[in-house]
mmCIF file of C-alpha atoms in Angstrom:
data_model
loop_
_atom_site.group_PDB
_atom_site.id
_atom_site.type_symbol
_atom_site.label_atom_id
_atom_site.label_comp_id
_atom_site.label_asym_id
_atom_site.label_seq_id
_atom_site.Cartn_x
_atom_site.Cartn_y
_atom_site.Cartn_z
ATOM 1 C CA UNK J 10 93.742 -35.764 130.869
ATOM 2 C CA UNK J 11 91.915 -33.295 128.977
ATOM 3 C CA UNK J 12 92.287 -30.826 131.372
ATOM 4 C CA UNK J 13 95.849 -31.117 131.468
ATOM 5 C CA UNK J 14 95.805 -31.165 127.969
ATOM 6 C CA UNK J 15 93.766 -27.659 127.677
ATOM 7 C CA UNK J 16 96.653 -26.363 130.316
ATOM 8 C CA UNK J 17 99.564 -27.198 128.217
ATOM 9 C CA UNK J 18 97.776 -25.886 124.845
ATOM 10 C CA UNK J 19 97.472 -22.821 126.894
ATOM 11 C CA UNK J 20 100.618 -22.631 128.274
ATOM 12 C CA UNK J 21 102.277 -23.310 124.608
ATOM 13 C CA UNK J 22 100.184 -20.364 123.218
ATOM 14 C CA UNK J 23 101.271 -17.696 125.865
ATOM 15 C CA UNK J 24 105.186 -18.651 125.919
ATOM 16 C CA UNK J 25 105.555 -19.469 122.405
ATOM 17 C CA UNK J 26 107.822 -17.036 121.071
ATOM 18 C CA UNK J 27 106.114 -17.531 117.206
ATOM 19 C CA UNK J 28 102.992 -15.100 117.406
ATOM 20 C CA UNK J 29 99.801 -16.822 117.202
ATOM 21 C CA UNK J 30 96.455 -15.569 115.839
ATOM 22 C CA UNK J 31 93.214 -17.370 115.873
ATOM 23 C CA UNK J 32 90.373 -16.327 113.524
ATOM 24 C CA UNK J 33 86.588 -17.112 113.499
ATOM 25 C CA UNK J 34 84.666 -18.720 110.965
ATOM 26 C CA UNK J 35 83.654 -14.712 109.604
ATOM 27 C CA UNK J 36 87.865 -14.208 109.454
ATOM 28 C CA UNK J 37 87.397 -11.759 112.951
ATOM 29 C CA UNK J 38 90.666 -11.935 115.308
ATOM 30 C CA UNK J 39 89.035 -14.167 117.996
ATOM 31 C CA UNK J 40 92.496 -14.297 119.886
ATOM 32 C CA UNK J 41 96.183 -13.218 119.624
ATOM 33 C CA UNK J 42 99.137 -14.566 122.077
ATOM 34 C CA UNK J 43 101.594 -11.856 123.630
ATOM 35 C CA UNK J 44 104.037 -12.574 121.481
ATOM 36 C CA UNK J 45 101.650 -11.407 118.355
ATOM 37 C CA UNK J 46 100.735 -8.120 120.754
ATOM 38 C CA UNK J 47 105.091 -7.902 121.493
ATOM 39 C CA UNK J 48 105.565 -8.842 117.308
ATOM 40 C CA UNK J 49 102.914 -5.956 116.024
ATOM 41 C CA UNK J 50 102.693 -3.571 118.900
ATOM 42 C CA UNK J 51 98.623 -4.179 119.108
ATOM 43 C CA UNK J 52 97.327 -4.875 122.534
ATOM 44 C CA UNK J 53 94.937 -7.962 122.332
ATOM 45 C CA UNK J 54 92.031 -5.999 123.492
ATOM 46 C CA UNK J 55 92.528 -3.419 120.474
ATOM 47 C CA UNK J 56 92.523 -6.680 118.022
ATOM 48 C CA UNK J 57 89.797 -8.672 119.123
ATOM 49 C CA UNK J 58 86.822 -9.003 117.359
ATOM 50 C CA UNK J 59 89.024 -6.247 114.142
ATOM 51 C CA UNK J 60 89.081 -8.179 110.854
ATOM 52 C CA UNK J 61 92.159 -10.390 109.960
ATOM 53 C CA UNK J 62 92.610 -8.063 107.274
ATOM 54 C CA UNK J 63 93.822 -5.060 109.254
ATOM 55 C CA UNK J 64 97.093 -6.949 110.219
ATOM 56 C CA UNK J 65 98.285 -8.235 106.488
ATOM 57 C CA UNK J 66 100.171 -5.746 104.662
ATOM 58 C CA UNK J 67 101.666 -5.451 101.209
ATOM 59 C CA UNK J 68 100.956 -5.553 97.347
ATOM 60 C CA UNK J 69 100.027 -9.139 97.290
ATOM 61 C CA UNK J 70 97.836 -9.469 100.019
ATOM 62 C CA UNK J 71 94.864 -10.009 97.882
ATOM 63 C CA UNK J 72 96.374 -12.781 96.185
ATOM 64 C CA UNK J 73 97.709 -14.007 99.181
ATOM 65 C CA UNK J 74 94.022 -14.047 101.171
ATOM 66 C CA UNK J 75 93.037 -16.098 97.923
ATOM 67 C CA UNK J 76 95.291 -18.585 98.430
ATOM 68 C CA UNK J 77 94.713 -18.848 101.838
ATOM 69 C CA UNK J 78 91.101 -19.136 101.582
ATOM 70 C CA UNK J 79 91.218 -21.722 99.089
ATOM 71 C CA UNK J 80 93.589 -23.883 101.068
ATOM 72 C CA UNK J 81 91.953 -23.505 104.225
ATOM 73 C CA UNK J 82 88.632 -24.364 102.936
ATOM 74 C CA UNK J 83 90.587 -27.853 101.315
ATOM 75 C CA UNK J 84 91.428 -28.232 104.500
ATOM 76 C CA UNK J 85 95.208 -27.984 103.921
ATOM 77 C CA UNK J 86 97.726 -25.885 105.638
ATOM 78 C CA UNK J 87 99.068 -22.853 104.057
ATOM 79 C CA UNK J 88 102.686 -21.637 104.450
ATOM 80 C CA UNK J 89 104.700 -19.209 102.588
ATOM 81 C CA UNK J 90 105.606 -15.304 103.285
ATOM 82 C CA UNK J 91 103.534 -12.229 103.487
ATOM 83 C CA UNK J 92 103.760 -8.849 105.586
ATOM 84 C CA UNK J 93 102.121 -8.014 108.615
ATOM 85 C CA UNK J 94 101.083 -4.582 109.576
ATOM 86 C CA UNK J 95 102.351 -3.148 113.040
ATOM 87 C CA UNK J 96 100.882 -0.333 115.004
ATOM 88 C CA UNK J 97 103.426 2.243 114.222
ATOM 89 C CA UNK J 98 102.760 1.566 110.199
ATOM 90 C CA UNK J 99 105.943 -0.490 110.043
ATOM 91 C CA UNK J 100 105.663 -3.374 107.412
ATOM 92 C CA UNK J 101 107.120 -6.654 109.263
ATOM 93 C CA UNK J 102 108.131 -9.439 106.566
ATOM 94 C CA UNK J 103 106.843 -12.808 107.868
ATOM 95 C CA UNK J 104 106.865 -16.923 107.380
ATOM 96 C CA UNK J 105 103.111 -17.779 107.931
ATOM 97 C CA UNK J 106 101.516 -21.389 108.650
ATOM 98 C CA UNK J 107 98.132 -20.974 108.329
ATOM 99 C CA UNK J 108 96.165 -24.233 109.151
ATOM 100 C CA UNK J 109 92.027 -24.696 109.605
ATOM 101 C CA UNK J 110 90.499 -25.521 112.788
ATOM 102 C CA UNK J 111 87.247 -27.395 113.078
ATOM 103 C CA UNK J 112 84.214 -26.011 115.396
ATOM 104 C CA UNK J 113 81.804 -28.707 116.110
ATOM 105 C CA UNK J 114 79.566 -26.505 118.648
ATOM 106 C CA UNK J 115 79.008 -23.855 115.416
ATOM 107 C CA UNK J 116 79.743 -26.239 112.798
ATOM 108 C CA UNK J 117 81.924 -23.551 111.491
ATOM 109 C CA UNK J 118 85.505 -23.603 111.516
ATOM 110 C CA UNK J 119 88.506 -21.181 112.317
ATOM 111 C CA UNK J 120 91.970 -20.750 111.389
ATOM 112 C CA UNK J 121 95.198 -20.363 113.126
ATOM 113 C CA UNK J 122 97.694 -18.453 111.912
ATOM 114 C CA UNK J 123 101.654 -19.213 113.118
ATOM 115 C CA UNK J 124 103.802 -15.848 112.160
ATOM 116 C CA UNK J 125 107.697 -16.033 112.355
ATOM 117 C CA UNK J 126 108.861 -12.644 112.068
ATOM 118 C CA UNK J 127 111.977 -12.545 109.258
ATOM 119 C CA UNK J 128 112.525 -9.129 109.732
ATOM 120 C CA UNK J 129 116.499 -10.381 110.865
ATOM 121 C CA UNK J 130 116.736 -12.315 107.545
ATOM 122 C CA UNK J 131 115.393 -10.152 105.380
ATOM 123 C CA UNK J 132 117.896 -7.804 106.713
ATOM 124 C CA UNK J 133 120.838 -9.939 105.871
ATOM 125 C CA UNK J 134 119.499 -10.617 102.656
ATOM 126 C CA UNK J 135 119.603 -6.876 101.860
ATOM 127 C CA UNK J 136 123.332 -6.542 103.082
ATOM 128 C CA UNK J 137 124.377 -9.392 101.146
ATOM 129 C CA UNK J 138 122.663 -8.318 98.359
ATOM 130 C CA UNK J 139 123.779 -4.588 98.718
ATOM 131 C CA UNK J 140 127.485 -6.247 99.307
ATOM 132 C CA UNK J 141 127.129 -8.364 96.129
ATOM 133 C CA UNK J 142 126.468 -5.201 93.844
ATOM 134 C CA UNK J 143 128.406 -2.116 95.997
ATOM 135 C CA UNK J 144 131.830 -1.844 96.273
ATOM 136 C CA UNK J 145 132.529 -1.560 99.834
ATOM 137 C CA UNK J 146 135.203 1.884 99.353
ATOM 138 C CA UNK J 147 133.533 3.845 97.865
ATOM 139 C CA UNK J 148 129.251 2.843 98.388
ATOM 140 C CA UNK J 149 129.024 2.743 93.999
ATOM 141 C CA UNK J 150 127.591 -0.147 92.272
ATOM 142 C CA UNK J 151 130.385 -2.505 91.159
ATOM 143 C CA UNK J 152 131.542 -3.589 87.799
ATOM 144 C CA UNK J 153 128.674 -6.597 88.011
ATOM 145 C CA UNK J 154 126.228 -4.398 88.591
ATOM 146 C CA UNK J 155 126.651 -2.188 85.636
ATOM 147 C CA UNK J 156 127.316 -5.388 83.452
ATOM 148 C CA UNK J 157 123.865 -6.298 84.262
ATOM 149 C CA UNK J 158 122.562 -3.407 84.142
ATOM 150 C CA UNK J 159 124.226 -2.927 80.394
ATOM 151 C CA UNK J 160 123.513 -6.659 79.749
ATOM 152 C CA UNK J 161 119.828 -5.669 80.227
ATOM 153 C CA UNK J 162 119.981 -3.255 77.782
ATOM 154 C CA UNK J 163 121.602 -4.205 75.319
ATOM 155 C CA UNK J 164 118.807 -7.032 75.219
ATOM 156 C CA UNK J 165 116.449 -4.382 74.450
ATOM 157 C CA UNK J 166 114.445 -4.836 70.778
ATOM 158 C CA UNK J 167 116.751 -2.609 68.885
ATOM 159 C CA UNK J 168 113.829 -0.032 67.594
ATOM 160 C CA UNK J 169 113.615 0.823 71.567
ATOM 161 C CA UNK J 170 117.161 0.890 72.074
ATOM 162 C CA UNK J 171 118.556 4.034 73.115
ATOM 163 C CA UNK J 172 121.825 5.487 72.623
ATOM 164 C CA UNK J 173 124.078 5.559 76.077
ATOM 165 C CA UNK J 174 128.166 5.752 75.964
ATOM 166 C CA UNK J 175 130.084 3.737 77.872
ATOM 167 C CA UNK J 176 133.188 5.681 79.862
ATOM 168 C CA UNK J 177 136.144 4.187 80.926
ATOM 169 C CA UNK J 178 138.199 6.125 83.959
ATOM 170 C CA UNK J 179 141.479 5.714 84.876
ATOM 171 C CA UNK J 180 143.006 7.572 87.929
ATOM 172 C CA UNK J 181 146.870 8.920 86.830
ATOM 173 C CA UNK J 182 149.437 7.994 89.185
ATOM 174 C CA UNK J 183 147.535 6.327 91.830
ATOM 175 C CA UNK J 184 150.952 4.721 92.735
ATOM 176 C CA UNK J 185 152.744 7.744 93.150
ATOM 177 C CA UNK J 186 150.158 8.618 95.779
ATOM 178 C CA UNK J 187 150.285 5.325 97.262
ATOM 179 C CA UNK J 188 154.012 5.497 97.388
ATOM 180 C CA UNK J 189 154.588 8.698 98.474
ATOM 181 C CA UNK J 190 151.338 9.664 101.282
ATOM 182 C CA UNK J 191 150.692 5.910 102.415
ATOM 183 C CA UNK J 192 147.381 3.736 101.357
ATOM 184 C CA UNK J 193 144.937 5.499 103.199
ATOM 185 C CA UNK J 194 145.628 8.872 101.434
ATOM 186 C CA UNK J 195 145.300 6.553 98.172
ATOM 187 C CA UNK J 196 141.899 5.516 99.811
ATOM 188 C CA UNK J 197 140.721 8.845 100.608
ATOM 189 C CA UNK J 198 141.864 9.611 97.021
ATOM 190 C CA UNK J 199 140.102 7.492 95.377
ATOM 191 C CA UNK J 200 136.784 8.031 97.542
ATOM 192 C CA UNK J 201 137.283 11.790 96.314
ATOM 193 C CA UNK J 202 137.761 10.789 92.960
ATOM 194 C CA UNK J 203 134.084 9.093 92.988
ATOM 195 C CA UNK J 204 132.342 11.676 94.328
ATOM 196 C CA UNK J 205 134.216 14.013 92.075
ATOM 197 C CA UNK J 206 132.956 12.109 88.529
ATOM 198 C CA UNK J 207 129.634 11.475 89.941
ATOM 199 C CA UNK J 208 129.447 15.507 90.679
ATOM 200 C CA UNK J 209 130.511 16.066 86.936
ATOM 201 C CA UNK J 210 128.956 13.148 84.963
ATOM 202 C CA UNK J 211 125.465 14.057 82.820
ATOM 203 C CA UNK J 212 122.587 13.588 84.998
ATOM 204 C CA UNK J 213 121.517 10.354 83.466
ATOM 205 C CA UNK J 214 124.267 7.885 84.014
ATOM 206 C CA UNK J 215 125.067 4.494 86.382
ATOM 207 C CA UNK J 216 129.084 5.201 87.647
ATOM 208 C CA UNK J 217 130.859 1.917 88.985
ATOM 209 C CA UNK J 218 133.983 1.306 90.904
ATOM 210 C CA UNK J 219 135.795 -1.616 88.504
ATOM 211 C CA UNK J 220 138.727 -2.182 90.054
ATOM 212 C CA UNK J 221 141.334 0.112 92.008
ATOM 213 C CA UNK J 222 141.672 3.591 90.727
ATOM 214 C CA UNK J 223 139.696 2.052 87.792
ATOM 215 C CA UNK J 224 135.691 3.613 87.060
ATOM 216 C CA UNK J 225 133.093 2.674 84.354
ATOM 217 C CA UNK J 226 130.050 4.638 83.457
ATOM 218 C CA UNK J 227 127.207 4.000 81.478
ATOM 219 C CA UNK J 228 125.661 7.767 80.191
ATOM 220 C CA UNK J 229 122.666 8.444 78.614
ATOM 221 C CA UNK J 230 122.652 10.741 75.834
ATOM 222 C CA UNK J 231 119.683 11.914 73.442
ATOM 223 C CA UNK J 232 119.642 10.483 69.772
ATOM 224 C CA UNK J 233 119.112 14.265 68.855
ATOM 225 C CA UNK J 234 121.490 15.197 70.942
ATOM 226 C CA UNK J 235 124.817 16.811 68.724
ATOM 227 C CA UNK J 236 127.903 15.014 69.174
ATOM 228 C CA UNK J 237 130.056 18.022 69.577
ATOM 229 C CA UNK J 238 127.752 19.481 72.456
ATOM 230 C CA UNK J 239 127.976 15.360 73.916
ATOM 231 C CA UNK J 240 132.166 15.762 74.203
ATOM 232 C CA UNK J 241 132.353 19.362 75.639
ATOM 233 C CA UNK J 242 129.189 18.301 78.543
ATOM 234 C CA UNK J 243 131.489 15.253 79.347
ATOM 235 C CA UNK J 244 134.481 17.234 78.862
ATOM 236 C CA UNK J 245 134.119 19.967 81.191
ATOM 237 C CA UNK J 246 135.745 20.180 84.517
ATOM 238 C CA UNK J 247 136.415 16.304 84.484
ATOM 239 C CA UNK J 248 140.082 15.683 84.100
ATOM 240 C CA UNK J 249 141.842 17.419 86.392
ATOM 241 C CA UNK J 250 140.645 18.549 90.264
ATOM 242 C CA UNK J 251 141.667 18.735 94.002
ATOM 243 C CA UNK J 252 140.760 16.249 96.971
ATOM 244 C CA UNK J 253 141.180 17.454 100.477
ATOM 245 C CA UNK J 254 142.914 14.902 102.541
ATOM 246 C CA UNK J 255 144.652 14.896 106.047
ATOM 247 C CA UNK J 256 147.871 16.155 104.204
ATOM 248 C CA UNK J 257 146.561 19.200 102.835
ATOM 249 C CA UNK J 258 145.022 19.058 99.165
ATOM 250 C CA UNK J 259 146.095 16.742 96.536
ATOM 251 C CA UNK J 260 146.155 17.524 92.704
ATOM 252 C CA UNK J 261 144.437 14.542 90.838
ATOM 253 C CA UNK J 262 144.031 13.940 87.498
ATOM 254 C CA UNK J 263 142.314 11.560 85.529
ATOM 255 C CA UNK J 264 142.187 10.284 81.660
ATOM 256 C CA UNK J 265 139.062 8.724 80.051
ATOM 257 C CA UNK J 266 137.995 6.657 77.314
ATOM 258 C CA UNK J 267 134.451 6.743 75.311
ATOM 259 C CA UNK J 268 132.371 4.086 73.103
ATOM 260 C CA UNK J 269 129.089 4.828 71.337
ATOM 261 C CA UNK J 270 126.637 2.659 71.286
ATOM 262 C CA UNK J 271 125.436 1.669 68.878
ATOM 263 C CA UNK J 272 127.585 3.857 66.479
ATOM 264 C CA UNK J 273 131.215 1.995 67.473
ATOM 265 C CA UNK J 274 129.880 -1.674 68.777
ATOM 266 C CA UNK J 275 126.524 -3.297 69.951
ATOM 267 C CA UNK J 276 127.642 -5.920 71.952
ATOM 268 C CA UNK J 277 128.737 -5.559 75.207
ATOM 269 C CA UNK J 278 132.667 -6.991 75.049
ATOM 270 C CA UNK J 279 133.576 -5.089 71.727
ATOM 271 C CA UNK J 280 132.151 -1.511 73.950
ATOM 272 C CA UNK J 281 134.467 -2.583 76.882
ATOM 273 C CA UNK J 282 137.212 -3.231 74.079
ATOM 274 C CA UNK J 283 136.456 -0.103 72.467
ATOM 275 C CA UNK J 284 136.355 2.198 75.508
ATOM 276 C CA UNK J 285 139.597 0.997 76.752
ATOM 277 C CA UNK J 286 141.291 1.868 73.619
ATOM 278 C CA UNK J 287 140.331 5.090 73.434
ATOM 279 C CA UNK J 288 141.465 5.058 77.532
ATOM 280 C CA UNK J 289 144.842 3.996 76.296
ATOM 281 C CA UNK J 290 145.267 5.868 73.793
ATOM 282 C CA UNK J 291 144.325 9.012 76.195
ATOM 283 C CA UNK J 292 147.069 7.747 78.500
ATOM 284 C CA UNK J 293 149.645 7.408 75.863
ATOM 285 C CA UNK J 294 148.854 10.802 74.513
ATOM 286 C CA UNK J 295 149.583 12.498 78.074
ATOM 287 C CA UNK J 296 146.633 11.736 80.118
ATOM 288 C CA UNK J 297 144.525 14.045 81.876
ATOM 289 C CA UNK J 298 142.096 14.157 79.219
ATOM 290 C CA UNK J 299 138.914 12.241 77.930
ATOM 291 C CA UNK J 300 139.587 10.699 74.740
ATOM 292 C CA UNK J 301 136.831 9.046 72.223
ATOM 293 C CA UNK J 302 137.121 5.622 69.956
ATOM 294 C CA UNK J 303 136.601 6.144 66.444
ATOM 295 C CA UNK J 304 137.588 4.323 63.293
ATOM 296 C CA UNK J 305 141.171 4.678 63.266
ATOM 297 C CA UNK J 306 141.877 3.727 66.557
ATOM 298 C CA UNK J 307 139.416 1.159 65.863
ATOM 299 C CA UNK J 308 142.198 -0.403 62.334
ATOM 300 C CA UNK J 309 145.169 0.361 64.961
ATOM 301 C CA UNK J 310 143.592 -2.064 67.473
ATOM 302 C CA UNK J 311 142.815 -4.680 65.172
ATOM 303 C CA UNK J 312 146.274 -4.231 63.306
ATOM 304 C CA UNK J 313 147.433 -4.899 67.014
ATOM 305 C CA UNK J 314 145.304 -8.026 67.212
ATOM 306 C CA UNK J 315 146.662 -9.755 64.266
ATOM 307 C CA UNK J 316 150.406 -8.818 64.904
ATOM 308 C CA UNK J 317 150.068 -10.110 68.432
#
């Protein structure tokens, strides 16, 4: 019985497809299973008798070897996720089970280690995440990533707040382009018109795709900075341009509208409010142009408010 016992142990530890590794009581690699040497690209002979240590990878894998230490020597199992490293210098993410195993000839004990590699989830987790925060058109982040991102900093103590505008962008006649050159042309359009502000936008800035032909940016700008010199350096070379499409070239403009912070609002649904009344404005002036809130337009939309 033992001896059949011994067999199947043996037979579970080469076919398993969860790679196995066995240490010795001084945490030396006393024995790997193929699918450890398939996992990491190690052969077994290259491994045996190499610390433990040369596998783990990562920023936390001294606090990790901690915890595994102190749970081993309790006699408990350990389980959570760490990195391995593989031959080729690739970091593998990995669900480990690490559990202590008793040596009555030595009266020592060593510990075997049961890796899952989560490389495949991890993965998905990064698409999702990517998906969550990207618009899928044009590769920008979306409108919740820049509200977290502005979220964040408008959280900021205010004597360590810096000063950022907030730009609204609004492609004109979208529809016309739609209407007249089919949806695709609008696509390629718009794709154009994303590489096109994020060409012409100040270094310092996170551009989103909102909605549609529809863009926000959040700009950094220097509190010493002149305002004038601000306007022109947004101004330039951003309203009106060409994208090259499968019908030939297509004019595009585009009309814009700017909030301050923390000159014109310092919470984050009076800047949205504020930069798309300037936007409007802009449109309703004749588009094509960037146009910035200030305190009239600022009486004229809550005039509007109360009337409504």
């Amino acid at each position: 019985l033992d001896t059949e016992a011994l067999r199947a142990s043996a037979r579970v530890f080469n076919t398993a497809a969860e790679a196995i590794l066995i240490t010795d009581a001084q945490g030396r690699i006393a024995d790997v299973n193929p699918a450890l040497e398939q996992m990491t690209g190690f052969t077994r002979q290259e491994l045996l008798g190499q610390p433990a240590g040369l596998l783990y990878q990562g920023a936390e894998t001294d606090r990790v070897s901690r915890d595994i230490r102190r749970a081993v020597a309790a006699g408990d199992v350990w389980r959570g996720e760490t990195a391995f490293l593989a031959r080729d210098g690739r970091r593998i993410p990995t669900r480990v089970a690490v559990s202590r195993l008793e040596d009555a000839a030595d009266a020592g004990h060593r510990t075997v280690t049961v890796i899952s590699d989560v490389s495949p989830i991890k993965a998905a987790e990064d698409k999702l995440r990517f998906l969550a925060y990207h618009d899928s058109l044009t590769g920008l982040p979306n409108f919740r990533s820049l509200s977290e991102t502005l979220q964040a900093r408008l959280k900021v103590p205010a004597p360590e707040q810096q000063p950022f505008l907030l730009v609204f962008f609004d492609m004109d006649h979208l529809k016309w382009v739609n209407d007249s050159h089919g949806h695709d042309v609008g696509d390629t359009v718009i794709i154009g018109l994303a590489e096109h502000l994020r060409a012409r936008l100040p270094a310092r800035h996170l551009l989103c795709r909102r909605s549609g032909d529809e863009f926000v940016a959040l700009v950094d700008i220097s509190a010493e900075q002149p305002l004038q010199a601000v306007r022109e350096a947004l101004a330039i070379g951003l309203s009106t341009f060409r994208v090259q499409a499968e019908i030939g070239s297509i004019p595009v403009s585009v009309s814009a509208g700017v909030a301050r912070f923390p000159e014109d609002a310092t919470a984050m649904q009076e800047l949205l409010i504020c930069a798309d009344g300037a936007l409007n404005r802009t449109k309703q002036a004749g588009r094509a142009a960037v146009g910035w809130y200030d305190e009239t337009l600022g009486r004229k939309l809550q005039r509007d408010r109360l009337i409504q």
